[in-house]
Structure formats: structure tokens, C-alpha cells
Tab-separated table of C-alpha atoms in Angstrom:
chain	number	residue	atom	x	y	z
S	17	MET	CA	-12.773	52.249	-30.485
S	18	GLN	CA	-13.517	49.291	-28.234
S	19	ASP	CA	-12.727	45.663	-29.870
S	20	PRO	CA	-16.403	44.165	-30.410
S	21	VAL	CA	-14.979	40.970	-29.132
S	22	GLU	CA	-13.693	42.471	-26.013
S	23	GLY	CA	-16.855	44.391	-25.373
S	24	THR	CA	-18.826	41.100	-25.788
S	25	GLU	CA	-16.619	39.659	-23.072
S	26	VAL	CA	-16.878	42.466	-20.742
S	27	SER	CA	-20.839	42.641	-21.112
S	28	THR	CA	-21.372	38.944	-21.007
S	29	SER	CA	-19.124	38.171	-17.608
S	30	PRO	CA	-21.480	40.520	-15.242
S	31	LEU	CA	-24.497	39.096	-17.016
S	32	LEU	CA	-23.535	35.082	-16.141
S	33	LEU	CA	-22.430	36.452	-12.842
S	34	GLU	CA	-25.863	38.144	-12.246
S	35	LEU	CA	-27.612	35.018	-13.586
S	36	ILE	CA	-25.697	32.709	-11.146
S	37	ARG	CA	-26.455	35.134	-8.238
S	38	GLU	CA	-30.181	35.140	-9.176
S	39	ALA	CA	-29.978	30.975	-9.328
S	40	ILE	CA	-28.420	31.144	-5.832
S	41	ALA	CA	-30.821	33.225	-4.438
S	42	ASP	CA	-34.081	31.563	-6.436
S	43	VAL	CA	-32.586	27.960	-5.188
S	44	HIS	CA	-32.147	29.326	-1.211
S	45	LEU	CA	-35.758	30.164	-1.345
S	46	LEU	CA	-36.953	26.724	-2.319
S	47	ARG	CA	-35.546	25.481	1.026
S	48	GLY	CA	-36.659	21.823	1.446
S	49	ARG	CA	-37.485	20.886	-1.782
S	50	ALA	CA	-34.307	22.012	-3.006
S	51	LEU	CA	-32.585	20.219	-0.289
S	52	LEU	CA	-34.475	16.874	-1.519
S	53	ALA	CA	-33.608	17.652	-4.852
S	54	LEU	CA	-29.762	17.872	-3.779
S	55	ILE	CA	-29.876	14.820	-2.034
S	56	GLY	CA	-31.332	12.896	-5.220
S	57	ILE	CA	-28.551	14.348	-7.170
S	58	ALA	CA	-25.830	13.716	-4.725
S	59	ILE	CA	-26.971	9.992	-4.252
S	60	GLY	CA	-27.277	9.394	-7.757
S	61	THR	CA	-23.630	10.784	-8.392
S	62	ALA	CA	-22.074	8.957	-5.353
S	63	ALA	CA	-23.629	5.819	-6.753
S	64	VAL	CA	-21.755	6.262	-10.043
S	65	ILE	CA	-18.216	7.573	-8.328
S	66	ALA	CA	-18.469	4.729	-5.753
S	67	MET	CA	-19.233	2.220	-8.503
S	68	LEU	CA	-16.386	3.755	-10.735
S	69	HIS	CA	-13.849	3.787	-8.121
S	70	ILE	CA	-14.631	0.062	-6.746
S	71	GLY	CA	-14.980	-1.327	-10.307
S	72	HIS	CA	-11.278	0.184	-11.170
S	73	THR	CA	-9.900	-0.876	-7.687
S	74	ALA	CA	-11.344	-4.507	-8.089
S	75	ARG	CA	-9.567	-4.363	-11.616
S	76	VAL	CA	-6.361	-3.202	-10.479
S	77	GLU	CA	-6.349	-5.674	-7.560
S	78	SER	CA	-7.153	-8.780	-9.733
S	79	MET	CA	-4.482	-7.775	-11.951
S	80	ARG	CA	-1.763	-7.136	-9.383
S	81	ARG	CA	-2.612	-10.468	-7.768
S	82	PHE	CA	-2.455	-12.589	-10.725
S	83	GLN	CA	0.957	-11.036	-11.937
S	84	SER	CA	2.685	-11.677	-8.337
S	85	LEU	CA	1.894	-15.333	-9.105
S	86	GLY	CA	3.994	-15.103	-12.404
S	87	ILE	CA	2.534	-13.848	-15.706
S	88	ASP	CA	4.965	-16.590	-17.383
S	89	ARG	CA	3.492	-19.348	-15.699
S	90	LEU	CA	1.234	-21.988	-17.340
S	91	SER	CA	-0.716	-25.261	-16.243
S	92	ILE	CA	-0.635	-28.200	-18.448
S	93	VAL	CA	-3.708	-30.706	-17.691
S	94	ALA	CA	-4.364	-33.906	-19.400
S	95	VAL	CA	-7.970	-34.373	-20.526
S	96	GLY	CA	-9.876	-37.223	-21.821
S	97	THR	CA	-13.175	-38.744	-21.869
S	98	ALA	CA	-15.899	-39.447	-19.063
S	99	THR	CA	-14.284	-43.098	-18.607
S	100	ARG	CA	-10.669	-42.661	-19.611
S	101	LEU	CA	-8.229	-40.200	-18.297
S	102	PRO	CA	-5.110	-40.480	-19.887
S	103	ALA	CA	-1.743	-40.057	-17.943
S	104	ILE	CA	1.301	-37.905	-18.626
S	105	PRO	CA	4.458	-40.048	-19.378
S	106	GLU	CA	7.306	-38.620	-17.231
S	107	SER	CA	9.203	-38.666	-20.113
S	108	PHE	CA	6.939	-36.123	-21.753
S	109	VAL	CA	8.083	-33.897	-18.627
S	110	HIS	CA	11.712	-34.093	-19.530
S	111	MET	CA	11.101	-33.819	-23.439
S	112	LEU	CA	9.287	-30.430	-22.391
S	113	LEU	CA	12.643	-28.929	-21.208
S	114	GLN	CA	13.769	-28.948	-24.849
S	115	PRO	CA	14.761	-25.471	-25.937
S	116	SER	CA	12.527	-25.856	-28.865
S	117	PHE	CA	9.250	-26.122	-26.605
S	118	GLY	CA	10.228	-22.828	-24.659
S	119	ILE	CA	9.738	-24.090	-21.035
S	120	ALA	CA	12.306	-23.080	-18.703
S	121	SER	CA	11.393	-25.423	-15.726
S	122	ALA	CA	8.588	-27.755	-15.237
S	123	ALA	CA	7.011	-29.900	-12.372
S	124	PRO	CA	5.092	-33.149	-12.752
S	125	ILE	CA	2.282	-33.292	-10.058
S	126	VAL	CA	0.244	-36.190	-8.710
S	127	SER	CA	-2.188	-35.152	-6.018
S	128	ALA	CA	-4.929	-36.827	-3.884
S	129	GLY	CA	-6.687	-35.978	-0.780
S	130	THR	CA	-5.161	-37.285	2.280
S	131	THR	CA	-5.529	-37.511	5.794
S	132	LEU	CA	-2.697	-36.417	8.904
S	133	HIS	CA	-3.226	-38.547	11.936
S	134	VAL	CA	-1.918	-35.991	14.870
S	135	GLY	CA	-2.619	-37.559	18.297
S	136	ARG	CA	-6.449	-38.188	18.424
S	137	GLN	CA	-7.062	-35.528	15.640
S	138	ARG	CA	-7.205	-35.883	11.772
S	139	ILE	CA	-6.256	-32.998	9.573
S	140	GLY	CA	-7.465	-33.203	6.000
S	141	ALA	CA	-5.058	-32.173	3.428
S	142	THR	CA	-4.119	-32.001	-0.359
S	143	LEU	CA	-1.159	-34.591	-0.890
S	144	ILE	CA	1.015	-33.485	-3.642
S	145	ALA	CA	4.159	-35.493	-5.268
S	146	SER	CA	6.333	-33.372	-7.148
S	147	ASN	CA	9.839	-32.277	-7.597
S	148	ASP	CA	11.788	-29.149	-6.169
S	149	GLN	CA	10.882	-27.220	-9.018
S	150	LEU	CA	7.563	-26.921	-7.594
S	151	PHE	CA	8.453	-24.624	-5.009
S	152	GLU	CA	10.081	-21.942	-7.390
S	153	LEU	CA	7.161	-22.124	-9.728
S	154	ALA	CA	4.320	-21.537	-7.058
S	155	LYS	CA	6.925	-18.671	-5.271
S	156	ALA	CA	6.724	-20.716	-1.871
S	157	ASP	CA	9.437	-19.860	0.429
S	158	PHE	CA	10.766	-22.037	3.508
S	159	ALA	CA	10.459	-21.001	7.051
S	160	ARG	CA	12.461	-23.991	8.021
S	161	GLY	CA	14.337	-26.959	6.499
S	162	ARG	CA	14.428	-27.543	2.582
S	163	ALA	CA	12.521	-28.973	-0.172
S	164	ILE	CA	12.240	-32.428	-1.283
S	165	SER	CA	13.873	-33.266	-4.339
S	166	ASP	CA	14.482	-36.276	-7.131
S	167	LEU	CA	17.235	-37.238	-5.262
S	168	ASP	CA	15.106	-38.157	-2.248
S	169	GLY	CA	14.081	-41.121	-4.341
S	170	PHE	CA	11.213	-43.355	-2.289
S	171	ALA	CA	12.569	-41.659	0.814
S	172	PRO	CA	9.177	-40.882	3.120
S	173	PHE	CA	10.138	-37.010	3.462
S	174	VAL	CA	7.359	-34.703	3.491
S	175	VAL	CA	7.246	-30.635	3.368
S	176	LEU	CA	4.360	-29.092	5.473
S	177	GLY	CA	2.400	-26.118	3.907
S	178	ALA	CA	1.945	-23.066	6.346
S	179	GLY	CA	-1.574	-24.195	7.133
S	180	ILE	CA	-0.991	-27.784	7.849
S	181	ALA	CA	1.975	-26.546	10.267
S	182	ARG	CA	-0.374	-24.609	12.131
S	183	GLU	CA	-2.909	-27.129	12.581
S	184	VAL	CA	-0.341	-29.493	13.425
S	185	ARG	CA	1.227	-26.926	16.032
S	186	ALA	CA	-2.537	-26.528	17.517
S	187	ALA	CA	-2.711	-30.136	17.917
S	188	THR	CA	0.300	-30.965	19.402
S	189	GLY	CA	1.266	-27.538	21.070
S	190	GLN	CA	4.792	-27.815	19.464
S	191	GLU	CA	5.867	-26.200	16.273
S	192	PRO	CA	6.546	-28.749	13.752
S	193	GLY	CA	10.297	-28.476	11.857
S	194	PRO	CA	12.867	-30.598	10.231
S	195	GLY	CA	13.030	-34.217	11.600
S	196	ASP	CA	9.662	-34.227	13.198
S	197	GLN	CA	7.866	-37.566	12.326
S	198	ILE	CA	4.013	-37.344	11.156
S	199	ARG	CA	1.619	-39.979	10.084
S	200	ILE	CA	-0.050	-39.494	6.989
S	201	GLN	CA	-2.446	-42.231	6.375
S	202	ASP	CA	-1.017	-45.595	7.567
S	203	GLN	CA	2.868	-44.180	6.907
S	204	ILE	CA	5.513	-42.769	8.957
S	205	MET	CA	7.047	-39.521	7.095
S	206	THR	CA	9.763	-37.408	8.233
S	207	VAL	CA	9.450	-33.370	8.064
S	208	VAL	CA	12.238	-31.889	6.266
S	209	GLY	CA	10.756	-28.472	5.686
S	210	VAL	CA	7.660	-26.085	6.524
S	211	LEU	CA	6.913	-23.422	4.056
S	212	GLU	CA	5.913	-19.573	4.698
S	213	PRO	CA	2.485	-18.581	4.243
S	214	THR	CA	1.947	-19.040	0.398
S	215	GLU	CA	-1.082	-17.375	-1.723
S	216	GLN	CA	-3.095	-19.589	-3.466
S	217	ASN	CA	-1.586	-19.969	-7.326
S	218	PHE	CA	-4.823	-19.773	-9.325
S	219	VAL	CA	-2.910	-20.023	-12.590
S	220	LEU	CA	-1.300	-23.409	-11.448
S	221	ASN	CA	-4.259	-24.710	-9.438
S	222	LEU	CA	-2.096	-24.820	-6.157
S	223	ASP	CA	-2.872	-23.978	-2.542
S	224	LEU	CA	0.303	-25.166	-0.713
S	225	SER	CA	-0.755	-23.909	2.468
S	226	ARG	CA	-3.114	-26.653	2.677
S	227	SER	CA	-1.023	-29.267	1.377
S	228	VAL	CA	1.708	-31.585	2.222
S	229	VAL	CA	4.377	-32.530	-0.592
S	230	ILE	CA	6.526	-35.402	-1.056
S	231	PRO	CA	9.033	-36.778	-3.787
S	232	LEU	CA	7.342	-37.969	-6.868
S	233	MET	CA	8.594	-41.488	-6.665
S	234	ALA	CA	7.316	-41.723	-2.948
S	235	ALA	CA	3.738	-40.994	-4.064
S	236	ARG	CA	3.201	-45.077	-4.423
S	237	ARG	CA	3.538	-44.922	-0.229
S	238	LEU	CA	0.315	-43.049	0.087
S	239	VAL	CA	-1.549	-43.141	-3.357
S	240	PRO	CA	-3.219	-46.183	-4.428
S	241	ALA	CA	-1.343	-47.824	-7.666
S	242	SER	CA	-4.453	-47.243	-9.782
S	243	ALA	CA	-3.879	-43.361	-8.999
S	244	VAL	CA	-0.329	-42.817	-9.464
S	245	SER	CA	-0.089	-40.836	-12.617
S	246	ILE	CA	0.925	-37.547	-13.571
S	247	SER	CA	-2.158	-35.712	-14.548
S	248	ARG	CA	-0.718	-32.275	-14.665
S	249	ILE	CA	2.335	-30.097	-15.091
S	250	ALA	CA	3.207	-26.884	-13.666
S	251	ALA	CA	5.786	-25.091	-15.976
S	252	LYS	CA	7.075	-21.676	-16.586
S	253	PHE	CA	8.019	-20.356	-19.944
S	254	SER	CA	11.340	-18.805	-20.893
S	255	ALA	CA	11.800	-15.150	-21.364
S	256	GLY	CA	10.544	-13.960	-24.775
S	257	VAL	CA	8.780	-16.957	-25.749
S	258	ASP	CA	5.208	-16.691	-27.473
S	259	GLY	CA	2.952	-18.542	-25.425
S	260	ALA	CA	0.368	-19.204	-27.752
S	261	VAL	CA	2.811	-20.599	-30.121
S	262	ALA	CA	4.240	-22.943	-27.606
S	263	SER	CA	1.276	-24.121	-26.222
S	264	SER	CA	0.380	-25.228	-29.676
S	265	ALA	CA	3.820	-27.101	-30.156
S	266	ILE	CA	3.348	-28.582	-26.310
S	267	ALA	CA	-0.169	-30.117	-27.371
S	268	ALA	CA	0.918	-30.976	-30.866
S	269	ALA	CA	3.913	-33.140	-29.128
S	270	PHE	CA	1.616	-34.689	-26.550
S	271	ARG	CA	-0.800	-36.218	-29.512
S	272	GLN	CA	2.462	-37.621	-31.102
S	273	GLN	CA	3.395	-39.397	-27.936
S	274	VAL	CA	-0.134	-40.459	-26.683
S	275	PRO	CA	-1.590	-41.507	-29.708
S	276	GLN	CA	-4.225	-43.687	-28.094
S	277	GLY	CA	-6.479	-40.905	-27.115
S	278	GLY	CA	-6.876	-37.587	-24.695
S	279	ALA	CA	-5.400	-34.025	-25.160
S	280	LEU	CA	-3.862	-31.235	-23.109
S	281	GLN	CA	-5.540	-28.692	-21.891
S	282	ILE	CA	-3.300	-25.569	-21.312
S	283	GLN	CA	-3.692	-22.431	-19.459
S	284	THR	CA	-1.382	-19.656	-19.332
S	285	ALA	CA	-1.326	-16.816	-16.864
S	286	ARG	CA	-1.663	-14.269	-19.619
S	287	GLN	CA	-4.761	-15.772	-20.793
S	288	LEU	CA	-6.386	-16.150	-17.424
S	289	ILE	CA	-5.298	-12.372	-16.820
S	290	ALA	CA	-7.192	-11.455	-20.048
S	291	SER	CA	-10.461	-13.611	-19.023
S	292	VAL	CA	-10.546	-12.021	-15.645
S	293	ASP	CA	-9.810	-8.376	-17.140
S	294	GLU	CA	-12.697	-8.869	-19.475
S	295	GLN	CA	-15.148	-10.108	-16.623
S	296	VAL	CA	-13.965	-7.334	-14.306
S	297	ARG	CA	-14.710	-4.864	-17.003
S	298	ILE	CA	-18.033	-6.089	-17.716
S	299	TYR	CA	-19.004	-6.085	-13.685
S	300	SER	CA	-17.536	-2.322	-13.819
S	301	LEU	CA	-20.031	-1.321	-16.713
S	302	LEU	CA	-22.877	-3.039	-14.872
S	303	LEU	CA	-22.237	-1.261	-11.608
S	304	LEU	CA	-21.725	2.222	-13.981
S	305	ALA	CA	-25.422	1.618	-15.461
S	306	ILE	CA	-26.794	0.662	-12.016
S	307	GLY	CA	-25.529	4.150	-10.611
S	308	ALA	CA	-26.848	5.477	-13.794
S	309	VAL	CA	-30.213	4.656	-13.076
S	310	SER	CA	-29.752	6.215	-9.629
S	311	LEU	CA	-28.634	9.432	-11.237
S	312	VAL	CA	-31.584	9.521	-13.419
S	313	VAL	CA	-33.945	9.293	-10.534
S	314	GLY	CA	-32.336	12.272	-8.909
S	315	GLY	CA	-32.740	13.990	-12.105
S	316	VAL	CA	-36.457	13.203	-11.980
S	317	GLY	CA	-36.228	15.133	-8.600
S	318	VAL	CA	-34.950	18.065	-10.013
S	319	MET	CA	-37.552	18.172	-12.718
S	320	ASN	CA	-40.129	17.934	-10.091
S	321	VAL	CA	-38.963	20.779	-8.008
S	322	MET	CA	-38.645	23.124	-11.144
S	323	LEU	CA	-42.176	22.483	-12.165
S	324	MET	CA	-43.054	23.554	-8.775
S	325	SER	CA	-40.836	26.550	-8.946
S	326	VAL	CA	-42.573	27.478	-12.277
S	327	MET	CA	-46.070	27.148	-10.979
S	328	GLU	CA	-45.331	29.392	-7.974
S	329	ARG	CA	-43.538	31.940	-9.855
S	330	ARG	CA	-46.128	32.404	-12.671
S	331	ARG	CA	-46.359	36.048	-12.215
S	332	GLU	CA	-42.836	36.767	-11.635
S	333	ILE	CA	-42.322	34.929	-15.060
S	334	GLY	CA	-45.288	37.159	-16.553
S	335	VAL	CA	-43.590	40.513	-15.176
S	336	ARG	CA	-40.336	39.426	-16.694
S	337	ILE	CA	-41.845	38.916	-19.954
S	338	ALA	CA	-43.939	42.251	-19.842
S	339	ILE	CA	-40.720	44.386	-19.038
S	340	GLY	CA	-39.044	42.729	-22.209
S	341	ALA	CA	-37.361	39.512	-21.194
S	342	ARG	CA	-37.315	37.029	-24.071
S	343	GLN	CA	-38.153	33.288	-24.232
S	344	GLN	CA	-34.837	31.981	-24.214
S	345	ASP	CA	-34.144	34.519	-21.245
S	346	ILE	CA	-36.599	32.635	-19.402
S	347	VAL	CA	-35.207	29.425	-20.556
S	348	VAL	CA	-31.702	30.188	-19.680
S	349	MET	CA	-32.928	31.361	-15.940
S	350	PHE	CA	-34.624	28.352	-15.157
S	351	LEU	CA	-31.912	25.898	-16.768
S	352	THR	CA	-29.393	27.928	-14.479
S	353	GLU	CA	-31.406	27.111	-11.490
S	354	SER	CA	-31.625	23.243	-12.243
S	355	MET	CA	-27.786	23.234	-13.485
S	356	LEU	CA	-26.737	24.787	-10.024
S	357	LEU	CA	-29.022	22.066	-8.245
S	358	SER	CA	-27.106	19.636	-10.270
S	359	ALA	CA	-23.618	20.923	-9.917
S	360	ILE	CA	-23.813	21.326	-5.883
S	361	GLY	CA	-25.261	17.754	-5.817
S	362	ALA	CA	-22.427	16.372	-8.045
S	363	VAL	CA	-19.841	17.994	-5.672
S	364	VAL	CA	-21.281	16.366	-2.830
S	365	GLY	CA	-22.144	13.215	-4.435
S	366	THR	CA	-18.369	13.089	-5.907
S	367	ILE	CA	-17.083	13.367	-2.132
S	368	ILE	CA	-19.316	11.048	-0.798
S	369	GLY	CA	-18.476	8.516	-3.736
S	370	SER	CA	-15.048	8.731	-3.504
S	371	ALA	CA	-15.112	8.072	0.228
S	372	VAL	CA	-17.118	5.041	-0.181
S	373	GLY	CA	-14.742	3.615	-2.675
S	374	PHE	CA	-11.707	4.103	-0.419
S	375	ALA	CA	-13.888	2.498	2.506
S	376	PHE	CA	-14.938	-0.313	0.204
S	377	ALA	CA	-11.107	-1.061	-0.522
S	378	LYS	CA	-9.694	-0.609	3.088
S	379	ILE	CA	-12.519	-3.290	4.360
S	380	SER	CA	-11.810	-5.510	1.620
S	381	GLY	CA	-8.028	-5.584	2.155
S	382	TRP	CA	-7.170	-3.748	-1.285
S	383	THR	CA	-4.851	-0.890	-2.033
S	384	PHE	CA	-7.244	1.932	-3.324
S	385	SER	CA	-6.822	2.887	-6.742
S	386	PRO	CA	-8.837	6.036	-7.709
S	387	ALA	CA	-10.439	5.878	-11.159
S	388	TRP	CA	-9.150	9.113	-12.857
S	389	ALA	CA	-12.374	8.863	-15.105
S	390	ALA	CA	-14.601	9.186	-12.223
S	391	LEU	CA	-14.537	12.737	-11.660
S	392	PRO	CA	-15.183	14.568	-15.227
S	393	LEU	CA	-17.474	11.126	-15.919
S	394	GLY	CA	-19.641	11.513	-12.569
S	395	VAL	CA	-19.733	14.945	-12.743
S	396	GLY	CA	-20.436	15.433	-16.429
S	397	MET	CA	-23.372	12.817	-16.236
S	398	SER	CA	-24.987	14.939	-13.371
S	399	VAL	CA	-24.621	18.060	-15.288
S	400	CYS	CA	-26.145	16.304	-18.318
S	401	VAL	CA	-28.728	15.000	-16.150
S	402	GLY	CA	-29.417	18.401	-14.506
S	403	LEU	CA	-29.519	19.775	-18.104
S	404	PHE	CA	-32.215	17.161	-19.444
S	405	PHE	CA	-34.460	17.348	-16.696
S	406	GLY	CA	-34.509	21.143	-16.332
S	407	LEU	CA	-34.914	21.777	-19.907
S	408	TYR	CA	-38.594	20.821	-19.771
S	409	PRO	CA	-39.603	23.043	-17.216
S	410	ALA	CA	-37.518	25.887	-18.615
S	411	VAL	CA	-39.462	25.552	-21.705
S	412	ARG	CA	-42.854	25.344	-19.910
S	413	ALA	CA	-41.826	28.341	-18.213
S	414	ALA	CA	-40.720	30.468	-21.294
S	415	ASN	CA	-44.273	29.320	-23.178
S	416	LEU	CA	-46.465	30.700	-20.558
S	417	ASN	CA	-48.974	33.258	-21.769
S	418	PRO	CA	-47.775	36.558	-20.356
S	419	ILE	CA	-51.116	37.810	-19.581
S	420	ASP	CA	-52.384	34.840	-17.724
S	421	ALA	CA	-48.992	34.637	-15.853
S	422	LEU	CA	-49.768	38.148	-14.728
S	423	ARG	CA	-53.189	36.967	-13.396
S	424	ALA	CA	-51.868	34.050	-11.269
S	425	GLU	CA	-52.007	34.509	-7.720
């Protein structure tokens, strides 16, 4: 005797295949209207898929860039009132290197705007006075020459960023290198090194490509006496240090050493990464919502097409009911057609959306990182939209009066 469950499977599969074949034939008869509905679903699905890929790629790229700058970096900035900005004592920088603070290396920074005079041209740059730790913290490599150091003292030595060196070469026709002399404001400085192109460091707020770096003590040559003060410190945590605990200890130590007012604003790479990650996540959700609206518009198109199909096939529906079709059979028939339209549109839209996401990444200079949730989410949303917007036409068809339907022209 045949197992009931197996018998059900055998009888259900041909029925399902027959429903799909009929749905394909009926959709084919719709021709232009079906094509318009397909285009609407495809555009909506493509918008969802593309937004998911673009949002995920942007998130991965942002994290990659920040992590390449060093997740153990931190920036320490003095903050005060509108009329008084406290200076960071140099002794405080040395104190930070004590093991209790968890700082592996630190570079005090004095910065100001400056001008290089090259022939008749003037080149604007950022002047940075610091020590040799700055280059390691900013992950800057040297194309030629060496770094400045505390041993240089007051010597008029300078390291040129790659962008500044490129402008000097354009002005003079010669590649600047160690031993060359250059005038910065009214001082003649000797070039001791030229940096390789260096990515801007958002954690340390440094753009060495557009900077010239001099020894800390030599800042008095180029910076007014009133401005020669350490306003910030670039630093790196030791391995395994809790950034939040170390930051609190550093801030407390500063308040004790500089009791006359002022505080420190400490920004770690991990804090910045978390903030950027949250912002990108919000933007991704916003983009997904925009794509979902496009998908709903496509669903409305499917509903219109199915309603027109119900009106044109009233006689067919009446015949089906007359020969024994149940209401649920009519509902399933029309739902199958709307689901088929949505499924085909979803497949086409997924291909288009993935291509758009890939092209956007390449145009932006990013490495394409596909969002693995895009395929099930995009296709799933499309099928749900087809089911939702196809339900009303299907129920309307099932509720037709068979006598009135048979009399329909």
C-alpha cells in the first residue's frame, strides 16, 4: 500500500509544475504590461541590492583605512576657554612615557601655518615642530634623507612632505633632497629628508604630505614666541593597554600638573572607528530604506498589472469556478503569476544591483566587498512585495460571482 505522505508528494509536485507552467503562459500573454511590471520590480530590487553593496563596501573601506592608520594611536589635545588655551608642558610629555600610563611612544607637536619661498613662487604649508617619533606614529617612510631628532636642537633642519616636495620640484625643475636649502618665511633651512607620499592620518589629525617638519626646539625660529607651545601630542598605546582606563589616567595627571585650568581631549583610534562605524551603519539603513521605497513602487506596478489581468480574464475565472475550482485555487493561480513576475524581476534586479555596486566601488577606488545579506534580503523583499501586492487581485478574482463572470465579454 502506498504511503500517504509519499503519495501526497507525488501528486503535489505535478500540480505545482502545472501551476508554474500556466503562470508562465499567462504572464507571456500579458506582454508589454508584464514587461513594465518586471522593470518596476527589477529597478526596485536593483536599488536595494546596490544600496546594500555600496553601504557594506563603504563600511569595510572606512574600517580598513582607519585600521591602516593604527588602532593603537591616540591624539591628546589641550582644550581651554575662549580666551585662554593651556599649553602642555614638555615635562608632561616625558611623564607620559612612564609605564603606569601605558604609552609606548609620544611626539609633542607645535603647529602653525607657514609659507615657503621658492624662486618667485610661494607655497603654503603646515609647519610642524616635533621629534623623530612623529614619523613612526604617522607611519611615514622616507624617500630620501633622514628624520629630524631632539639631537638637532636649534639647527635649521627641515623634512619636506611629499606634496610640498612635488611643488618645489615643479617650481625649480629639480628634485629636492638632503643638503638643499630652502627659505621658509625669512629663515634659510637645510633639507635633511623628504617623505614618501603619506596618507592623511585622521586619528592624529596630521597631513604630513602638506607639511614641513622641523625640530621641536627650532620652532622659535619660525613661530612667534607667543605661539611656541605644545598644543597636542601624538601617541601610541603599549600592547594590551585598556585605552579607556589609560585615557582617564592621562587626563587626571594633566589636571594635577596644570591646576590653573584647562583639560585634555583624548581621542583614540578605537573611539573614532566606533563613531565612523555607527555613522556608516545609519547611512546604510537610510540607503536601504530608499531602495525599499523603489521596490514598493514596483510592487504597485505588479498589482495594477494583475488587476487588469483579472478584469480581462473574468470569463476564464467563471469557467474555472463552474467546473469545480475552489476560491483558494483561483487565489493560488493569481498569486503564482504575481510571484513569478516578482521572482524574475528580483533575479534581473539582483544582477543589475550587484553590477552597480561593483562599478561604484571601482570608480571610488575601493575594493569591492559584497554584502552577503544582499542576495537573500533583496530577493526576499521582492518576493514578499510580489506576494503582498498580488494578494488583493487574487482575492478579488476568487470572489467574482461565477454567473456574472461567465456573462463577461
